[in-house]
Coordinates of C-alpha atoms in Angstrom, one line a residue:
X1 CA 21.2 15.3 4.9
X2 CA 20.1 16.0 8.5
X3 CA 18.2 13.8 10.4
X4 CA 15.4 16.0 10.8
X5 CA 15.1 15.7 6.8
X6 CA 14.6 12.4 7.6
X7 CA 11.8 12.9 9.2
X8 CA 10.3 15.0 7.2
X9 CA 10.4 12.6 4.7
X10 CA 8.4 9.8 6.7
X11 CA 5.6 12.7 7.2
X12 CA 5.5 13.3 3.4
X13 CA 4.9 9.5 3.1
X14 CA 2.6 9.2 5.9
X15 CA 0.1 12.1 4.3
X16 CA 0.7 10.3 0.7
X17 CA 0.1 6.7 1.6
X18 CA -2.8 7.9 3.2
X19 CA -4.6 10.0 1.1
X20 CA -3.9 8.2 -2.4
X21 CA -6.7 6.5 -2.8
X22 CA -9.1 9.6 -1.6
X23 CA -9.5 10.8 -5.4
X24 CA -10.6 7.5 -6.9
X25 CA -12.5 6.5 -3.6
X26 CA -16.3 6.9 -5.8
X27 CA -15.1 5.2 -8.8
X28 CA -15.3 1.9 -9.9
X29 CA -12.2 0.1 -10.0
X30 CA -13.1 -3.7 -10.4
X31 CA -11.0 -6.3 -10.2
X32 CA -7.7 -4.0 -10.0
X33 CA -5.6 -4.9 -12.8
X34 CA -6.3 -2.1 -14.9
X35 CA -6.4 0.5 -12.3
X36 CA -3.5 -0.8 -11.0
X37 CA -2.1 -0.3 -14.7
X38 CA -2.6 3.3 -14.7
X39 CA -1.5 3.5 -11.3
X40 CA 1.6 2.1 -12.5
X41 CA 1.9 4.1 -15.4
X42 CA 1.7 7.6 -13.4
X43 CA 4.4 6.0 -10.8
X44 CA 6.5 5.7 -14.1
X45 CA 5.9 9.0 -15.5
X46 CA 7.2 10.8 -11.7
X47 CA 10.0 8.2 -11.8
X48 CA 11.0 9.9 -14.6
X49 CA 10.8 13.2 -13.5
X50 CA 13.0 12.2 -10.5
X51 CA 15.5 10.8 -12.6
X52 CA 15.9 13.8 -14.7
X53 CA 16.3 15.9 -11.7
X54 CA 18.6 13.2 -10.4
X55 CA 21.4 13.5 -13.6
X56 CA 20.2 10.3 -14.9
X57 CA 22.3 8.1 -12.4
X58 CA 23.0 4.4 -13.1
X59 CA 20.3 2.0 -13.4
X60 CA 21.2 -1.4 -11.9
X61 CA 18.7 -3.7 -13.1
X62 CA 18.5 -5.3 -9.8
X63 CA 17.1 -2.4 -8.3
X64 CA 13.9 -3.2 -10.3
X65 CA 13.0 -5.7 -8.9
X66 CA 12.1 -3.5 -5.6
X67 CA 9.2 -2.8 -8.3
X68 CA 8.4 -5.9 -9.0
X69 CA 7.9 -6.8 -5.6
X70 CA 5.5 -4.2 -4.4
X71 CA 3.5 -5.2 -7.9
X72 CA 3.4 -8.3 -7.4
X73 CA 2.0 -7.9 -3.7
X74 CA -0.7 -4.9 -4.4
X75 CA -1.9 -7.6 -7.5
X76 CA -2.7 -9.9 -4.5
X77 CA -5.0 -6.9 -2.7
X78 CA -8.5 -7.4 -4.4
X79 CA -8.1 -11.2 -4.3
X80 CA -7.6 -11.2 -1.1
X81 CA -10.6 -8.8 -0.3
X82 CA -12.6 -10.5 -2.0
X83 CA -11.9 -13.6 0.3
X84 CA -11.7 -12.5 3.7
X85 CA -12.1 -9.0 3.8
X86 CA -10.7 -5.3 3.9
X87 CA -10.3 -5.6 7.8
X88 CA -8.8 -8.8 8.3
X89 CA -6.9 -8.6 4.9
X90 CA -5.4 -5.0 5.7
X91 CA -4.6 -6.2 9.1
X92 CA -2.2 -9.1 8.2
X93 CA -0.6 -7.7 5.0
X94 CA -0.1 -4.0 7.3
X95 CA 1.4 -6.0 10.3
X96 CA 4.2 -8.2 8.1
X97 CA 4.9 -5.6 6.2
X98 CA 5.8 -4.0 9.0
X99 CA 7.9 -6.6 10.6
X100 CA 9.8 -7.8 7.6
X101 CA 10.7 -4.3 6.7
X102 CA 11.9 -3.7 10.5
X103 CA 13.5 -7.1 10.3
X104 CA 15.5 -7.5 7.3
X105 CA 17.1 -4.2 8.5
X106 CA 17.6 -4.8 11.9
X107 CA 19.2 -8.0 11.3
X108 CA 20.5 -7.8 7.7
X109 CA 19.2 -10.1 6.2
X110 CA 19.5 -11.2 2.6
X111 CA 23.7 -9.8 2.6
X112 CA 21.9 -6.2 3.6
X113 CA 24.0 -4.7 6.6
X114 CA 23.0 -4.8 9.9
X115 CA 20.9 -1.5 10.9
X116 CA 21.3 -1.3 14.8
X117 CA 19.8 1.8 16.7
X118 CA 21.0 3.3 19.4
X119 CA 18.6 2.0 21.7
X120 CA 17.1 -1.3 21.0
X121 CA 14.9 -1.2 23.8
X122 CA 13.1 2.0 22.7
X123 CA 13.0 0.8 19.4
X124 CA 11.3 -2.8 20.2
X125 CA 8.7 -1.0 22.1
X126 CA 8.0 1.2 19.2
X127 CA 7.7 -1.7 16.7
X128 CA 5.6 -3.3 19.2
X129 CA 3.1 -0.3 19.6
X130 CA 3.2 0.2 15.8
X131 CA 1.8 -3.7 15.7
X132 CA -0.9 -2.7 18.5
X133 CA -2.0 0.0 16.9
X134 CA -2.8 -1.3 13.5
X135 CA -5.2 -3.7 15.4
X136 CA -6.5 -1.0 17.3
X137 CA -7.7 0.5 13.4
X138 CA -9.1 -2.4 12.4
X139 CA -11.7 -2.2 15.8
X140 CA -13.2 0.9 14.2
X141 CA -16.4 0.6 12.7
X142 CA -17.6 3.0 10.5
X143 CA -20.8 4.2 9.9
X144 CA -20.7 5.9 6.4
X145 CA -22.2 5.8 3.3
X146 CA -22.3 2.8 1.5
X147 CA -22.2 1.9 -2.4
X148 CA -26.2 2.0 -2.2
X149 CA -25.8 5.7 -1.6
X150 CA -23.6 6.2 -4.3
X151 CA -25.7 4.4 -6.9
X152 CA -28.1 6.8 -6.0
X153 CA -25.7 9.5 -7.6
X154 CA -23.5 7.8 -10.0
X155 CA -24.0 5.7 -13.3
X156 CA -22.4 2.4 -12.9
X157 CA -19.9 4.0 -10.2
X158 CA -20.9 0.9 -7.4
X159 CA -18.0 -0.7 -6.4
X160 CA -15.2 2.3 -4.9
X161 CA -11.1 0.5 -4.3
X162 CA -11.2 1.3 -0.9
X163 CA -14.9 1.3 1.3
X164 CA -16.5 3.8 2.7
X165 CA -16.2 1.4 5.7
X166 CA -13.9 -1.2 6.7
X167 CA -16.8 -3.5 8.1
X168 CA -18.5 -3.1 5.0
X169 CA -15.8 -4.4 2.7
X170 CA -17.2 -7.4 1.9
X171 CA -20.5 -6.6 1.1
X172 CA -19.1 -3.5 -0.7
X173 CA -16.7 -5.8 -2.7
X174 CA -19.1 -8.0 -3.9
X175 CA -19.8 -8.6 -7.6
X176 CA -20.0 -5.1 -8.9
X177 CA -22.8 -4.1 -11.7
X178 CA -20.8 -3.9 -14.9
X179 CA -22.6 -3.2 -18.4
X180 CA -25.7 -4.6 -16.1
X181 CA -24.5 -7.7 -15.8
X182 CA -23.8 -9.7 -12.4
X183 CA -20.2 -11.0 -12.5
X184 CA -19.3 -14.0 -10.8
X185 CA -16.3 -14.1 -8.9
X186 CA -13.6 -17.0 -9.2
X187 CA -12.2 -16.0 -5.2
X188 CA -15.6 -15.3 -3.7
X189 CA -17.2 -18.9 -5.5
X190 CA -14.4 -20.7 -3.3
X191 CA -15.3 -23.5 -0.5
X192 CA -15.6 -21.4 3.0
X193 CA -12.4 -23.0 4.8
X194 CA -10.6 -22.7 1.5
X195 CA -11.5 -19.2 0.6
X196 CA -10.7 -18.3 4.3
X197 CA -7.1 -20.2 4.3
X198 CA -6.1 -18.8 1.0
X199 CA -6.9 -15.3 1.7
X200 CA -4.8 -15.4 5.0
X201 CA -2.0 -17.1 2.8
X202 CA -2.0 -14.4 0.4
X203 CA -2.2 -11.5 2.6
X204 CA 0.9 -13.0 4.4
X205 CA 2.3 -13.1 0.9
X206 CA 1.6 -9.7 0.0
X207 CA 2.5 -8.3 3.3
X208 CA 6.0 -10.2 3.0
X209 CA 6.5 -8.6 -0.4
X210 CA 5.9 -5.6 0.9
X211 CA 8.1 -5.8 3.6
X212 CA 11.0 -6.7 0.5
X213 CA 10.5 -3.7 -1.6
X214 CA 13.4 -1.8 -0.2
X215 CA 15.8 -4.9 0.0
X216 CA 17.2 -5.2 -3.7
X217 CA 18.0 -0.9 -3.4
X218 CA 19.7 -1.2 -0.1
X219 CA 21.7 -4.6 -1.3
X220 CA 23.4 -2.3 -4.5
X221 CA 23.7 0.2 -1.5
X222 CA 25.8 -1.9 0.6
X223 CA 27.7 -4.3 -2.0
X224 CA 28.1 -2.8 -5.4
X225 CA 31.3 -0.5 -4.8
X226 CA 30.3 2.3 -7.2
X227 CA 26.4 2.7 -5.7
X228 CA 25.1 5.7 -4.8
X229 CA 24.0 6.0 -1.4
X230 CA 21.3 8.4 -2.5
X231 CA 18.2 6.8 -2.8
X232 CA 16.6 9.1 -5.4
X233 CA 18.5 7.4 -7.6
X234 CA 16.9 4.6 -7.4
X235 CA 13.2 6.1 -8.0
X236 CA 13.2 5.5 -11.3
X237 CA 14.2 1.8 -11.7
X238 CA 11.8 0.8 -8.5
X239 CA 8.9 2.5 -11.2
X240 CA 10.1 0.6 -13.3
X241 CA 10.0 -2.5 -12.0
X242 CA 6.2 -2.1 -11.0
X243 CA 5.2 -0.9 -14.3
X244 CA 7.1 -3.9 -16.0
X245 CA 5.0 -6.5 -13.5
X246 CA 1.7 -4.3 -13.8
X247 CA 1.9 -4.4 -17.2
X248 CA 2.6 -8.1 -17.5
X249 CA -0.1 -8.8 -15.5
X250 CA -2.7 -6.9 -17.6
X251 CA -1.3 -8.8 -20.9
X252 CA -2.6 -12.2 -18.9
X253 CA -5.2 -10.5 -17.9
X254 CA -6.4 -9.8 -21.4
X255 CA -5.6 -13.0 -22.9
X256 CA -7.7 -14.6 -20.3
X257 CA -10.8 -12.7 -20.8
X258 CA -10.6 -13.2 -24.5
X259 CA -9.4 -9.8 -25.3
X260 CA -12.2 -8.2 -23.3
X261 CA -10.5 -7.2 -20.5
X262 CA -13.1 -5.2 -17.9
X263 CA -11.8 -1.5 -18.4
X264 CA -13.3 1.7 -16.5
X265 CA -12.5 4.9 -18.4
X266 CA -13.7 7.2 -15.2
X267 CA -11.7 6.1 -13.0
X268 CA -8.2 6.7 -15.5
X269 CA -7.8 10.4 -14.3
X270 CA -8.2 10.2 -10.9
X271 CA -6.1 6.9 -11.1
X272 CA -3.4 8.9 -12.4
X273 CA -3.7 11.5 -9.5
X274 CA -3.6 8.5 -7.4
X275 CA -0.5 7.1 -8.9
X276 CA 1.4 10.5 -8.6
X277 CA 0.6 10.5 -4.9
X278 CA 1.7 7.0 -4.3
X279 CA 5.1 7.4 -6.3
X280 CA 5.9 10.4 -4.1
X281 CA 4.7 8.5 -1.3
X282 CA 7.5 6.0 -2.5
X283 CA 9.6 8.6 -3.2
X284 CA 9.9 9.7 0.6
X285 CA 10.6 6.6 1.5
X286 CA 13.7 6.2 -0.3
X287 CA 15.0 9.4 1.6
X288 CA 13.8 8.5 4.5
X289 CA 15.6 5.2 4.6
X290 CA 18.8 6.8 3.7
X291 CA 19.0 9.0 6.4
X292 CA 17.1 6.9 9.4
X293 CA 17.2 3.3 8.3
X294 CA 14.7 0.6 8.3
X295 CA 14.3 0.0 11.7
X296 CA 13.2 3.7 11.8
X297 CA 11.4 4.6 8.7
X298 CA 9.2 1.2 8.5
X299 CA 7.7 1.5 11.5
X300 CA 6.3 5.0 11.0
X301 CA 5.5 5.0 7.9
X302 CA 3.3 1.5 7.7
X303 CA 1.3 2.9 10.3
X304 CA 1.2 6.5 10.2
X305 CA -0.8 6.8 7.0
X306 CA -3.8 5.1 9.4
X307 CA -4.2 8.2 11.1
X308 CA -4.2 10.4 8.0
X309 CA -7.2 8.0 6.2
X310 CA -9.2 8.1 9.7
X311 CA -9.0 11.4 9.6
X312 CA -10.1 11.6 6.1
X313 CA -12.7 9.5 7.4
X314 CA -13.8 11.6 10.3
X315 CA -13.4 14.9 8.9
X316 CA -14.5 14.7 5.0
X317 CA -16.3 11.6 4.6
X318 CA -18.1 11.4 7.4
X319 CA -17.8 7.9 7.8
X320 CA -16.3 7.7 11.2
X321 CA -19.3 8.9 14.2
X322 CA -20.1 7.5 17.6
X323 CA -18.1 7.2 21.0
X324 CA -16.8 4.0 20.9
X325 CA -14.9 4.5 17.5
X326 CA -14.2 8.3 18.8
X327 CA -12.4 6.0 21.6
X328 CA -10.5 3.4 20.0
X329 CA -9.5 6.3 17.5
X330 CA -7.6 8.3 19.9
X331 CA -5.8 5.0 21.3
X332 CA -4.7 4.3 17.8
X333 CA -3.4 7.7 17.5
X334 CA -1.6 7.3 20.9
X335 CA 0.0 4.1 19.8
X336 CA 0.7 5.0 16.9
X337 CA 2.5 8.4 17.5
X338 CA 3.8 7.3 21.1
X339 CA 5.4 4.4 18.7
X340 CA 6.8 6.6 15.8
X341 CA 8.4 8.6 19.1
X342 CA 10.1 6.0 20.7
X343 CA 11.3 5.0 17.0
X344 CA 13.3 8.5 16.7
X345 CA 14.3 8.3 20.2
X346 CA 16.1 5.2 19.3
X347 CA 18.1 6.1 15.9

């Protein structure tokens, strides 16, 4: 496949990763382990597709752990909102993701092969832009409708998975009105200095996982003679994998609340819609690293979708006004595209 297919790809990932959560953005989602069931479950369902389409190639079963990984690290997401924060937590999990997916390519690490560009130079300044721009995002301030206004038109509909605004997560993701009860949190209950410290662990965590998804794929890639260096072919296991995890981790989940697990029928649909966005999201990926490696894809991809929520933000929510966010949303956009340049300059 041309590199310009490559390319392509990363775009189809950016507009994905940054508009799945738009249709379950009103709906409660509480503490995330079912929605992030049904997410699952819709990732399974396109995996499936793509493997038809695909021949039914090989499953290794290492390649699910790829999965297992990314589950395992978006499990960590509400905890660590809870704790210190959309911003801050978006910020730290964004950044190593970034950096560990550039890194384990660029320097092969865990017996991957060594992904070297062309020009290192270019490609170090567009990692380093991609870094400054997801701080730049994190400056904006929005200035949106919060949950108050949506209680105003909903029925229990008061806690939405991602905030109208980024400054507002913690008071947005604070214990939601379920069945009209308050509901303590275990996270937000935590000592100040504790809650702070273990938030910034787990977002590193996440952010690390993350950064690993791709690594198992590429490994069978690079040492199992008989791979297939086609990374649709992997789709299907790396679904998977995060439906095995996701479903795990609702089975605990129910046994600890006694068999009353907190489930939130509206938001299964648009959950599903979610989860068919994300898994071609992930699909994309795949192609794109095939064709313009890690050192390429990772930075574009981790930051492009940024500019695809702001603009959701700016154009359909609303949620986005004033002249100083106006500002530090166009240098965003010009680090973050100057970056993704720089990164295709250097392949």
């Amino acid at each position: 496949m041309s590199v310009a297919v490559g390319f392509v790809a990363c775009a189809i990932s950016v507009v994905f990763f940054g508009s799945n959560f738009v249709p379950v953005k009103k709906f409660e989602t509480g503490d995330g382990f079912f929605f992030q069931w049904v997410l699952c479950i819709a990732m399974w369902l396109v995996g499936n597709v793509v493997n038809a389409v695909q021949g039914f190639p090989t499953l290794y079963p290492l390649a699910l752990v790829g999965g297992a990984l990314w589950a395992t690290g978006n499990l960590c997401t509400v905890p660590i909102i809870k704790m210190i924060g959309l911003s801050l937590g978006l910020l730290i999990w964004a950044t190593f993701n970034l950096i560990v997916g550039w890194a384990t390519g660029r320097f092969g690490m865990f017996g991957i092969a060594k992904e070297l560009p062309k020009n290192l130079p270019l490609n170090y300044a567009g990692v380093a832009l991609a870094v400054v721009s997801a701080f730049l995002f994190i400056l904006i301030k929005s200035e949106g409708g919060g949950p108050r206004q949506s209680r105003r038109h909903m029925d229990i509909e008061v806690d939405p998975l991602i905030p109208p605004s980024i400054n507002q997560a913690d008071d947005i993701l604070a214990p939601s009105i379920v069945d009209s009860r308050v509901e303590d949190n275990f996270f937000e209950n935590l000592p100040p200095k504790l809650k702070h410290t273990l938030g910034i662990i787990m977002a590193i965590f996440a952010g690390c996982l993350y950064g690993f998804t791709f690594v198992p794929v590429i490994y069978i890639q690079d040492n199992y003679p008989d791979s297939s260096p086609n990374g649709l072919d992997y789709v299907f296991a790396h679904t998977n994998g995060a439906l095995l995890v996701s479903t795990l981790a609702f089975i605990i989940y129910s046994a600890f609340m006694q068999n009353k697990p907190r489930l939130y029928p509206k938001a299964v649909l648009p959950g599903l819609v979610s989860g068919v966005m994300l898994a071609c999201g992930v699909t994309s990926w795949f192609v794109a690293n095939q064709i313009l490696e890690e050192t390429v894809s990772f930075p574009i991809i981790t930051t492009g979708p940024g500019i695809i929520a702001a603009l959701w933000g700016v154009f359909v929510f609303k949620e986005i006004k004033g002249k100083r966010n106006y500002i530090i949303l166009l240098a965003a956009f010009a680090c973050t595209l100057t970056g993704a340049l720089l990164c295709a300059f250097s392949f």
